[in-house]
Amino acid sequence: ESLCAHVLKSLSLIEPPAMAFVVGNIPRGSHVVLRDSEGTQKVFFLGASCTELKMGKYGPIPIDIVLEVPYGATLRRDSGQWERVRRSADTTEDDKVEVVENNQHLAQDNSAQSLTPSEVKELKGTCSGEAVVEALASHSTTFASKTKFAQEKYLKKKQQKHVQQVVLLRPTAMELCETYYKMSRNKV
């Protein structure tokens, strides 16, 4: 029996019909799937004894914050505290303009960053993830000369590495199968 078949059989234990379409905040006694910015997923049961959720290299997420938000919410850690962040719609007219410039003239020898790894580590200990990303971009000698697409790509890559962020997902059959497949591919 495959892992996905096992998950589908036990789905009635994880997602009872009364909880299938919960409107409002995530209730205690339910399950939640956490996905971080790198795509790692983990399933948690929010039982009475659960006080915090621990996900990889991130600091513990207090259960009180999770119970205050609905499924699909994004939590970000800034200055040691987990807070809900709302997505913003960034649509501009500049996105529709065709660009003909490129970055082939930029050196690819990792010499563009003036911050040392120890300075970045120190920044991570004292600042929020967004501040670290801004510092990395401002101390890069080639950032300003990159195309807009390359700048956005650079910022997104640095945010994935330095910003602690998780999305709280509803434990649907598909999410559970994806989560367990990523966690233990060799068992499927």
PDB file of C-alpha atoms in Angstrom:
ATOM      1  CA  GLU A   1       0.000   0.000   0.000  1.00  0.00           C
ATOM      2  CA  SER A   2       1.462   3.357  -0.998  1.00  0.00           C
ATOM      3  CA  LEU A   3       1.860   6.234   1.388  1.00  0.00           C
ATOM      4  CA  CYS A   4      -0.693   8.329  -0.507  1.00  0.00           C
ATOM      5  CA  ALA A   5      -3.262   5.517  -0.290  1.00  0.00           C
ATOM      6  CA  HIS A   6      -2.613   5.293   3.447  1.00  0.00           C
ATOM      7  CA  VAL A   7      -3.067   9.047   3.776  1.00  0.00           C
ATOM      8  CA  LEU A   8      -6.314   8.964   1.816  1.00  0.00           C
ATOM      9  CA  LYS A   9      -7.667   6.129   4.009  1.00  0.00           C
ATOM     10  CA  SER A  10      -6.810   8.000   7.190  1.00  0.00           C
ATOM     11  CA  LEU A  11      -8.114  11.303   5.857  1.00  0.00           C
ATOM     12  CA  SER A  12     -11.327  10.938   7.838  1.00  0.00           C
ATOM     13  CA  LEU A  13      -9.189  11.060  11.013  1.00  0.00           C
ATOM     14  CA  ILE A  14      -7.301  14.151   9.908  1.00  0.00           C
ATOM     15  CA  GLU A  15      -9.975  16.133   8.122  1.00  0.00           C
ATOM     16  CA  PRO A  16     -13.419  15.256   9.462  1.00  0.00           C
ATOM     17  CA  PRO A  17     -16.379  16.518   7.408  1.00  0.00           C
ATOM     18  CA  ALA A  18     -17.238  19.142  10.059  1.00  0.00           C
ATOM     19  CA  MET A  19     -13.724  20.622   9.774  1.00  0.00           C
ATOM     20  CA  ALA A  20     -13.422  20.334   5.979  1.00  0.00           C
ATOM     21  CA  PHE A  21     -14.637  23.852   5.266  1.00  0.00           C
ATOM     22  CA  VAL A  22     -13.766  25.796   8.383  1.00  0.00           C
ATOM     23  CA  VAL A  23     -14.496  29.472   7.940  1.00  0.00           C
ATOM     24  CA  GLY A  24     -12.538  31.796  10.173  1.00  0.00           C
ATOM     25  CA  ASN A  25      -9.482  31.038  12.253  1.00  0.00           C
ATOM     26  CA  ILE A  26      -7.763  27.659  12.509  1.00  0.00           C
ATOM     27  CA  PRO A  27      -9.382  25.796  15.446  1.00  0.00           C
ATOM     28  CA  ARG A  28      -7.559  23.893  18.189  1.00  0.00           C
ATOM     29  CA  GLY A  29      -7.768  20.145  17.654  1.00  0.00           C
ATOM     30  CA  SER A  30      -7.233  20.408  13.908  1.00  0.00           C
ATOM     31  CA  HIS A  31      -4.248  19.715  11.679  1.00  0.00           C
ATOM     32  CA  VAL A  32      -2.256  22.260   9.707  1.00  0.00           C
ATOM     33  CA  VAL A  33       0.451  21.955   7.037  1.00  0.00           C
ATOM     34  CA  LEU A  34       3.276  24.499   7.281  1.00  0.00           C
ATOM     35  CA  ARG A  35       5.255  25.381   4.139  1.00  0.00           C
ATOM     36  CA  ASP A  36       8.379  27.532   4.416  1.00  0.00           C
ATOM     37  CA  SER A  37       9.834  29.795   1.722  1.00  0.00           C
ATOM     38  CA  GLU A  38      12.117  27.013   0.473  1.00  0.00           C
ATOM     39  CA  GLY A  39       9.161  24.666  -0.116  1.00  0.00           C
ATOM     40  CA  THR A  40       9.699  22.378   2.881  1.00  0.00           C
ATOM     41  CA  GLN A  41       6.401  21.173   4.346  1.00  0.00           C
ATOM     42  CA  LYS A  42       5.478  19.629   7.687  1.00  0.00           C
ATOM     43  CA  VAL A  43       2.165  18.490   9.242  1.00  0.00           C
ATOM     44  CA  PHE A  44       1.221  19.494  12.802  1.00  0.00           C
ATOM     45  CA  PHE A  45      -1.659  18.518  15.104  1.00  0.00           C
ATOM     46  CA  LEU A  46      -2.878  21.468  17.159  1.00  0.00           C
ATOM     47  CA  GLY A  47      -3.928  19.471  20.215  1.00  0.00           C
ATOM     48  CA  ALA A  48      -4.400  20.678  23.787  1.00  0.00           C
ATOM     49  CA  SER A  49      -0.773  19.884  24.716  1.00  0.00           C
ATOM     50  CA  CYS A  50       0.657  21.728  21.705  1.00  0.00           C
ATOM     51  CA  THR A  51       2.245  25.063  22.717  1.00  0.00           C
ATOM     52  CA  GLU A  52       4.543  25.819  19.765  1.00  0.00           C
ATOM     53  CA  LEU A  53       5.400  24.575  16.285  1.00  0.00           C
ATOM     54  CA  LYS A  54       9.035  23.932  15.368  1.00  0.00           C
ATOM     55  CA  MET A  55       9.973  23.931  11.707  1.00  0.00           C
ATOM     56  CA  GLY A  56      13.583  23.354  10.681  1.00  0.00           C
ATOM     57  CA  LYS A  57      15.963  26.234  11.279  1.00  0.00           C
ATOM     58  CA  TYR A  58      13.174  28.643  12.204  1.00  0.00           C
ATOM     59  CA  GLY A  59      12.440  29.768  15.717  1.00  0.00           C
ATOM     60  CA  PRO A  60       9.412  28.185  17.419  1.00  0.00           C
ATOM     61  CA  ILE A  61       6.018  29.528  16.340  1.00  0.00           C
ATOM     62  CA  PRO A  62       3.681  30.062  19.327  1.00  0.00           C
ATOM     63  CA  ILE A  63       0.383  28.186  18.955  1.00  0.00           C
ATOM     64  CA  ASP A  64      -1.564  31.319  19.970  1.00  0.00           C
ATOM     65  CA  ILE A  65      -0.525  33.085  16.757  1.00  0.00           C
ATOM     66  CA  VAL A  66      -1.506  30.081  14.620  1.00  0.00           C
ATOM     67  CA  LEU A  67      -4.951  29.926  16.245  1.00  0.00           C
ATOM     68  CA  GLU A  68      -5.558  33.626  15.454  1.00  0.00           C
ATOM     69  CA  VAL A  69      -5.304  33.260  11.656  1.00  0.00           C
ATOM     70  CA  PRO A  70      -7.213  31.377   8.920  1.00  0.00           C
ATOM     71  CA  TYR A  71      -5.824  28.672   6.636  1.00  0.00           C
ATOM     72  CA  GLY A  72      -3.760  30.214   3.852  1.00  0.00           C
ATOM     73  CA  ALA A  73      -2.303  32.953   6.063  1.00  0.00           C
ATOM     74  CA  THR A  74       1.388  33.818   5.900  1.00  0.00           C
ATOM     75  CA  LEU A  75       3.430  34.294   9.066  1.00  0.00           C
ATOM     76  CA  ARG A  76       6.786  36.095   9.058  1.00  0.00           C
ATOM     77  CA  ARG A  77       9.325  36.437  11.840  1.00  0.00           C
ATOM     78  CA  ASP A  78      10.512  40.001  12.362  1.00  0.00           C
ATOM     79  CA  SER A  79      12.637  41.046  15.327  1.00  0.00           C
ATOM     80  CA  GLY A  80      12.082  37.719  17.074  1.00  0.00           C
ATOM     81  CA  GLN A  81       8.260  37.853  16.858  1.00  0.00           C
ATOM     82  CA  TRP A  82       5.976  35.956  14.480  1.00  0.00           C
ATOM     83  CA  GLU A  83       3.357  38.154  12.790  1.00  0.00           C
ATOM     84  CA  ARG A  84       0.809  37.716  10.029  1.00  0.00           C
ATOM     85  CA  VAL A  85       1.682  39.433   6.770  1.00  0.00           C
ATOM     86  CA  ARG A  86      -0.810  40.187   4.058  1.00  0.00           C
ATOM     87  CA  ARG A  87       0.035  39.730   0.428  1.00  0.00           C
ATOM     88  CA  SER A  88       0.111  42.859  -1.687  1.00  0.00           C
ATOM     89  CA  ALA A  89      -0.798  43.054  -5.340  1.00  0.00           C
ATOM     90  CA  ASP A  90       2.237  44.486  -7.111  1.00  0.00           C
ATOM     91  CA  THR A  91       1.075  45.238 -10.625  1.00  0.00           C
ATOM     92  CA  THR A  92       2.558  48.122 -12.530  1.00  0.00           C
ATOM     93  CA  GLU A  93       2.588  49.278 -16.114  1.00  0.00           C
ATOM     94  CA  ASP A  94       6.372  48.819 -16.214  1.00  0.00           C
ATOM     95  CA  ASP A  95       5.908  45.035 -16.166  1.00  0.00           C
ATOM     96  CA  LYS A  96       4.416  45.146 -19.671  1.00  0.00           C
ATOM     97  CA  VAL A  97       7.362  46.978 -21.270  1.00  0.00           C
ATOM     98  CA  GLU A  98       9.665  44.819 -23.384  1.00  0.00           C
ATOM     99  CA  VAL A  99      13.290  44.954 -22.193  1.00  0.00           C
ATOM    100  CA  VAL A 100      16.239  44.485 -24.530  1.00  0.00           C
ATOM    101  CA  GLU A 101      19.145  44.956 -22.085  1.00  0.00           C
ATOM    102  CA  ASN A 102      21.023  42.091 -20.416  1.00  0.00           C
ATOM    103  CA  ASN A 103      23.570  41.336 -17.693  1.00  0.00           C
ATOM    104  CA  GLN A 104      26.256  39.622 -19.728  1.00  0.00           C
ATOM    105  CA  HIS A 105      28.791  42.375 -18.939  1.00  0.00           C
ATOM    106  CA  LEU A 106      28.657  41.640 -15.166  1.00  0.00           C
ATOM    107  CA  ALA A 107      31.388  39.481 -13.640  1.00  0.00           C
ATOM    108  CA  GLN A 108      30.252  36.137 -12.176  1.00  0.00           C
ATOM    109  CA  ASP A 109      33.129  35.655  -9.729  1.00  0.00           C
ATOM    110  CA  ASN A 110      31.304  36.377  -6.414  1.00  0.00           C
ATOM    111  CA  SER A 111      33.328  39.545  -5.871  1.00  0.00           C
ATOM    112  CA  ALA A 112      30.340  41.938  -6.052  1.00  0.00           C
ATOM    113  CA  GLN A 113      29.316  41.549  -2.370  1.00  0.00           C
ATOM    114  CA  SER A 114      31.252  43.787   0.002  1.00  0.00           C
ATOM    115  CA  LEU A 115      29.764  42.223   3.175  1.00  0.00           C
ATOM    116  CA  THR A 116      31.689  39.289   4.604  1.00  0.00           C
ATOM    117  CA  PRO A 117      29.865  36.121   5.747  1.00  0.00           C
ATOM    118  CA  SER A 118      30.583  37.014   9.378  1.00  0.00           C
ATOM    119  CA  GLU A 119      29.000  40.452   8.901  1.00  0.00           C
ATOM    120  CA  VAL A 120      25.921  38.844   7.330  1.00  0.00           C
ATOM    121  CA  LYS A 121      25.660  36.415  10.252  1.00  0.00           C
ATOM    122  CA  GLU A 122      25.883  39.341  12.687  1.00  0.00           C
ATOM    123  CA  LEU A 123      23.160  41.195  10.762  1.00  0.00           C
ATOM    124  CA  LYS A 124      20.913  38.127  10.897  1.00  0.00           C
ATOM    125  CA  GLY A 125      21.282  38.069  14.673  1.00  0.00           C
ATOM    126  CA  THR A 126      20.377  41.722  15.169  1.00  0.00           C
ATOM    127  CA  CYS A 127      18.048  42.658  12.272  1.00  0.00           C
ATOM    128  CA  SER A 128      14.931  41.327  10.605  1.00  0.00           C
ATOM    129  CA  GLY A 129      15.218  39.231   7.450  1.00  0.00           C
ATOM    130  CA  GLU A 130      14.002  42.121   5.293  1.00  0.00           C
ATOM    131  CA  ALA A 131      16.734  44.387   6.693  1.00  0.00           C
ATOM    132  CA  VAL A 132      19.371  41.727   5.903  1.00  0.00           C
ATOM    133  CA  VAL A 133      18.125  41.484   2.304  1.00  0.00           C
ATOM    134  CA  GLU A 134      18.188  45.296   1.949  1.00  0.00           C
ATOM    135  CA  ALA A 135      21.735  45.401   3.357  1.00  0.00           C
ATOM    136  CA  LEU A 136      22.891  42.702   0.943  1.00  0.00           C
ATOM    137  CA  ALA A 137      21.388  44.564  -2.019  1.00  0.00           C
ATOM    138  CA  SER A 138      22.849  47.920  -0.963  1.00  0.00           C
ATOM    139  CA  HIS A 139      26.332  46.424  -0.444  1.00  0.00           C
ATOM    140  CA  SER A 140      26.322  44.663  -3.810  1.00  0.00           C
ATOM    141  CA  THR A 141      28.429  46.583  -6.316  1.00  0.00           C
ATOM    142  CA  THR A 142      26.486  45.206  -9.312  1.00  0.00           C
ATOM    143  CA  PHE A 143      22.883  45.354  -8.013  1.00  0.00           C
ATOM    144  CA  ALA A 144      22.125  48.823  -9.400  1.00  0.00           C
ATOM    145  CA  SER A 145      23.468  47.940 -12.855  1.00  0.00           C
ATOM    146  CA  LYS A 146      21.379  44.761 -13.177  1.00  0.00           C
ATOM    147  CA  THR A 147      18.161  44.640 -15.168  1.00  0.00           C
ATOM    148  CA  LYS A 148      14.884  45.010 -13.274  1.00  0.00           C
ATOM    149  CA  PHE A 149      14.150  41.293 -13.761  1.00  0.00           C
ATOM    150  CA  ALA A 150      17.589  40.335 -12.407  1.00  0.00           C
ATOM    151  CA  GLN A 151      17.127  42.644  -9.405  1.00  0.00           C
ATOM    152  CA  GLU A 152      13.767  41.044  -8.580  1.00  0.00           C
ATOM    153  CA  LYS A 153      15.278  37.581  -8.993  1.00  0.00           C
ATOM    154  CA  TYR A 154      18.201  38.502  -6.706  1.00  0.00           C
ATOM    155  CA  LEU A 155      15.866  39.895  -4.028  1.00  0.00           C
ATOM    156  CA  LYS A 156      13.581  36.851  -4.192  1.00  0.00           C
ATOM    157  CA  LYS A 157      16.550  34.491  -3.835  1.00  0.00           C
ATOM    158  CA  LYS A 158      17.916  36.410  -0.836  1.00  0.00           C
ATOM    159  CA  GLN A 159      14.454  36.582   0.781  1.00  0.00           C
ATOM    160  CA  GLN A 160      14.124  32.793   0.512  1.00  0.00           C
ATOM    161  CA  LYS A 161      17.437  32.443   2.305  1.00  0.00           C
ATOM    162  CA  HIS A 162      17.191  35.146   4.988  1.00  0.00           C
ATOM    163  CA  VAL A 163      13.479  35.863   5.659  1.00  0.00           C
ATOM    164  CA  GLN A 164      11.760  33.416   8.018  1.00  0.00           C
ATOM    165  CA  GLN A 165       8.284  32.921   6.600  1.00  0.00           C
ATOM    166  CA  VAL A 166       5.720  30.110   6.625  1.00  0.00           C
ATOM    167  CA  VAL A 167       2.306  29.605   5.043  1.00  0.00           C
ATOM    168  CA  LEU A 168      -0.412  27.755   6.996  1.00  0.00           C
ATOM    169  CA  LEU A 169      -2.171  25.352   4.635  1.00  0.00           C
ATOM    170  CA  ARG A 170      -5.365  23.323   4.991  1.00  0.00           C
ATOM    171  CA  PRO A 171      -4.496  19.592   5.254  1.00  0.00           C
ATOM    172  CA  THR A 172      -6.253  18.468   2.060  1.00  0.00           C
ATOM    173  CA  ALA A 173      -5.559  15.081   0.517  1.00  0.00           C
ATOM    174  CA  MET A 174      -3.290  16.687  -2.077  1.00  0.00           C
ATOM    175  CA  GLU A 175      -1.288  18.712   0.486  1.00  0.00           C
ATOM    176  CA  LEU A 176      -0.827  15.655   2.703  1.00  0.00           C
ATOM    177  CA  CYS A 177       0.321  13.508  -0.210  1.00  0.00           C
ATOM    178  CA  GLU A 178       2.788  16.193  -1.329  1.00  0.00           C
ATOM    179  CA  THR A 179       4.057  16.698   2.216  1.00  0.00           C
ATOM    180  CA  TYR A 180       4.621  13.015   2.944  1.00  0.00           C
ATOM    181  CA  TYR A 181       6.119  12.468  -0.502  1.00  0.00           C
ATOM    182  CA  LYS A 182       8.655  15.262   0.099  1.00  0.00           C
ATOM    183  CA  MET A 183       9.426  14.024   3.623  1.00  0.00           C
ATOM    184  CA  SER A 184       9.953  10.359   2.761  1.00  0.00           C
ATOM    185  CA  ARG A 185      10.207   9.750  -0.968  1.00  0.00           C
ATOM    186  CA  ASN A 186      11.752   6.330  -0.529  1.00  0.00           C
ATOM    187  CA  LYS A 187       8.634   5.020   1.285  1.00  0.00           C
ATOM    188  CA  VAL A 188       6.212   5.929  -1.513  1.00  0.00           C
TER     189      VAL A 188
END
